[in-house]
PDB file of C-alpha atoms and ligand atoms in Angstrom:
ATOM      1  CA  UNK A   1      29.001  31.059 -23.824  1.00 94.00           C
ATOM      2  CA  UNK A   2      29.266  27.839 -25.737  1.00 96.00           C
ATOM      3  CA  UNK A   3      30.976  24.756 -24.789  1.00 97.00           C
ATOM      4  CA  UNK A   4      32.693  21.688 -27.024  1.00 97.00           C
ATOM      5  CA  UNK A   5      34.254  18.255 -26.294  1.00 97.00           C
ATOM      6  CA  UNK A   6      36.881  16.977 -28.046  1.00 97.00           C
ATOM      7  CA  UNK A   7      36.073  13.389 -28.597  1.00 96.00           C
ATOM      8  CA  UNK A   8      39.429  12.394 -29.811  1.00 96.00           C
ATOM      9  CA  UNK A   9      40.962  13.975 -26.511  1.00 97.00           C
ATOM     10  CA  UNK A  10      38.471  13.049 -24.229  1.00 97.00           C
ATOM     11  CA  UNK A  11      39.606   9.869 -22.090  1.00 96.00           C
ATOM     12  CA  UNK A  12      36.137   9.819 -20.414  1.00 96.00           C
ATOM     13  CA  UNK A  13      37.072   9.986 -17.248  1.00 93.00           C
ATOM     14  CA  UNK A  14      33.714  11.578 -16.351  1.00 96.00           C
ATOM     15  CA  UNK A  15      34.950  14.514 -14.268  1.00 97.00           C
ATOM     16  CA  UNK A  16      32.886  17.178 -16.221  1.00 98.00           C
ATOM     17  CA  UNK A  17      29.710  14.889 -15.649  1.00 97.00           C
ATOM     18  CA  UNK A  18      30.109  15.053 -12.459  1.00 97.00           C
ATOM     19  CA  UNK A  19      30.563  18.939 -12.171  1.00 98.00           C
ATOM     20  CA  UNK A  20      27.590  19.736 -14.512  1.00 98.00           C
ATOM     21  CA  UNK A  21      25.332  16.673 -15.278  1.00 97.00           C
ATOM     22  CA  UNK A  22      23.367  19.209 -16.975  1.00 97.00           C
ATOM     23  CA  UNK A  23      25.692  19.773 -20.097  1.00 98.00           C
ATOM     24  CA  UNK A  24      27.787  16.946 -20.383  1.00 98.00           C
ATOM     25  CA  UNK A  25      26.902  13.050 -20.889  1.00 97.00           C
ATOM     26  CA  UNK A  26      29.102   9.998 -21.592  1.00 96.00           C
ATOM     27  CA  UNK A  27      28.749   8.760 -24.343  1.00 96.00           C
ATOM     28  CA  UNK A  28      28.310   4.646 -24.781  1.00 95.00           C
ATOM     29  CA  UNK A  29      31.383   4.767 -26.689  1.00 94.00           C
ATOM     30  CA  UNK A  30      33.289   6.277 -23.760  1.00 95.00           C
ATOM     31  CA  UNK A  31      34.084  10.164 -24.620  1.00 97.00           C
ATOM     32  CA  UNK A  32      31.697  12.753 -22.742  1.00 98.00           C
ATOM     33  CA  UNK A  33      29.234  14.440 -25.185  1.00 97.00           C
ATOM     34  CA  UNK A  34      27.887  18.268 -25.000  1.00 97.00           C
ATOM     35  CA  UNK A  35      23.839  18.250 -24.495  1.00 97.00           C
ATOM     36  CA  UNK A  36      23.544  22.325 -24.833  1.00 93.00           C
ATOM     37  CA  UNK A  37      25.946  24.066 -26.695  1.00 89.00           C
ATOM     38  CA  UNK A  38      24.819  26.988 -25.769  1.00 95.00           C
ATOM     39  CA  UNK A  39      25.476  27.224 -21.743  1.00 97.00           C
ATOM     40  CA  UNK A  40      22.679  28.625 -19.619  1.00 96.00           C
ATOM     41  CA  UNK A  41      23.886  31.240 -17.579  1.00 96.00           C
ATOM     42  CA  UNK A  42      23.137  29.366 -14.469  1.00 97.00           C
ATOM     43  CA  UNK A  43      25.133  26.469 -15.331  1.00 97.00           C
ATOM     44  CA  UNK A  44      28.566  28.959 -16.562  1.00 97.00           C
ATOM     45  CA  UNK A  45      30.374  28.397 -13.199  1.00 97.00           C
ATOM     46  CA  UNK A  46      30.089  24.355 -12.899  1.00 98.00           C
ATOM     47  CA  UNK A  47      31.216  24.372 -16.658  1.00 98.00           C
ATOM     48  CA  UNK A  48      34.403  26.756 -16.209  1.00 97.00           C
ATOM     49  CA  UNK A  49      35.142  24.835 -13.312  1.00 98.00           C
ATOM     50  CA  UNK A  50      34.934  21.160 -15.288  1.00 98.00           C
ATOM     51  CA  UNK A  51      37.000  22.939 -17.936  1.00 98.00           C
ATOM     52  CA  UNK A  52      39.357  23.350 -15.649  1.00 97.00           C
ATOM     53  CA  UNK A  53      39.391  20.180 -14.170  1.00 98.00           C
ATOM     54  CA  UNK A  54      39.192  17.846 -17.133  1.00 98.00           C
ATOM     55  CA  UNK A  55      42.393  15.504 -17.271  1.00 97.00           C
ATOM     56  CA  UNK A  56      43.107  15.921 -20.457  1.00 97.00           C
ATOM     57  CA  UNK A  57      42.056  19.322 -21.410  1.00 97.00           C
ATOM     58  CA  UNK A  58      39.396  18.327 -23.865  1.00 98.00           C
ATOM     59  CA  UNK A  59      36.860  20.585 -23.149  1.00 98.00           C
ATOM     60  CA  UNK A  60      36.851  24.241 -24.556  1.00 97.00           C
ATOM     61  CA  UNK A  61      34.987  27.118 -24.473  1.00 96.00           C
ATOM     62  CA  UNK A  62      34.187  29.724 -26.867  1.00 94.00           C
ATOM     63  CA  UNK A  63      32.270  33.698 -25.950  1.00 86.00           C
ATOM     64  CA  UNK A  64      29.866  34.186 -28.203  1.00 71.00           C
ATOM     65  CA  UNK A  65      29.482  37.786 -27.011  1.00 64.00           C
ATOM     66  CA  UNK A  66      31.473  39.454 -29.933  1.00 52.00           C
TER      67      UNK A  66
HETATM   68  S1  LIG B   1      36.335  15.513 -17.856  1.00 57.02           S
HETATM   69 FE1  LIG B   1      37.344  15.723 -19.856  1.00 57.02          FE
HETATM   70  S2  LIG B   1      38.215  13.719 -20.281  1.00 57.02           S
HETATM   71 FE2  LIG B   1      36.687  13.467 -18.667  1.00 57.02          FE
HETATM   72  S3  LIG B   1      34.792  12.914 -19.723  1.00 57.02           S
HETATM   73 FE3  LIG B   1      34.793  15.135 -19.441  1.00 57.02          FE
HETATM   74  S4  LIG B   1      35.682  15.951 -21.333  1.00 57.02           S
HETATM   75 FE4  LIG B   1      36.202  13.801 -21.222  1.00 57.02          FE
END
């Protein structure tokens, strides 16, 4: 599973940092910034569950298992 931030969507309200500390970091310039694109399985739930939390939707996910 991979994971991307929008940066032009994100309003950096840090939810997904929060959730998974692990994949996401803000940036200094205030949007939230993907550290693995590719999502180890044991981090897949906390990242679902900031995609679904994320104010303004800026966070998608692609399956990369055909
Ligand atoms: S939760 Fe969404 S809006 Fe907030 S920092 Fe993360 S990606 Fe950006």
């Amino acid at each position: 599973m991979k994971v991307r931030v929008d940066a032009d969507i994100c309003a950096g309200f840090g939810v997904c940092l929060g959730l998974c500390p692990e994949i996401f970091e803000l940036h200094d310039d205030g949007y939230a910034v993907v550290l693995a694109a590719e999502v180890p399985p044991q981090h897949e739930a906390s990242v679902r569950k900031a995609v679904s939390q994320c104010p303004s939707n800026a966070i998608s996910l692609s399956d990369d298992r055909g």
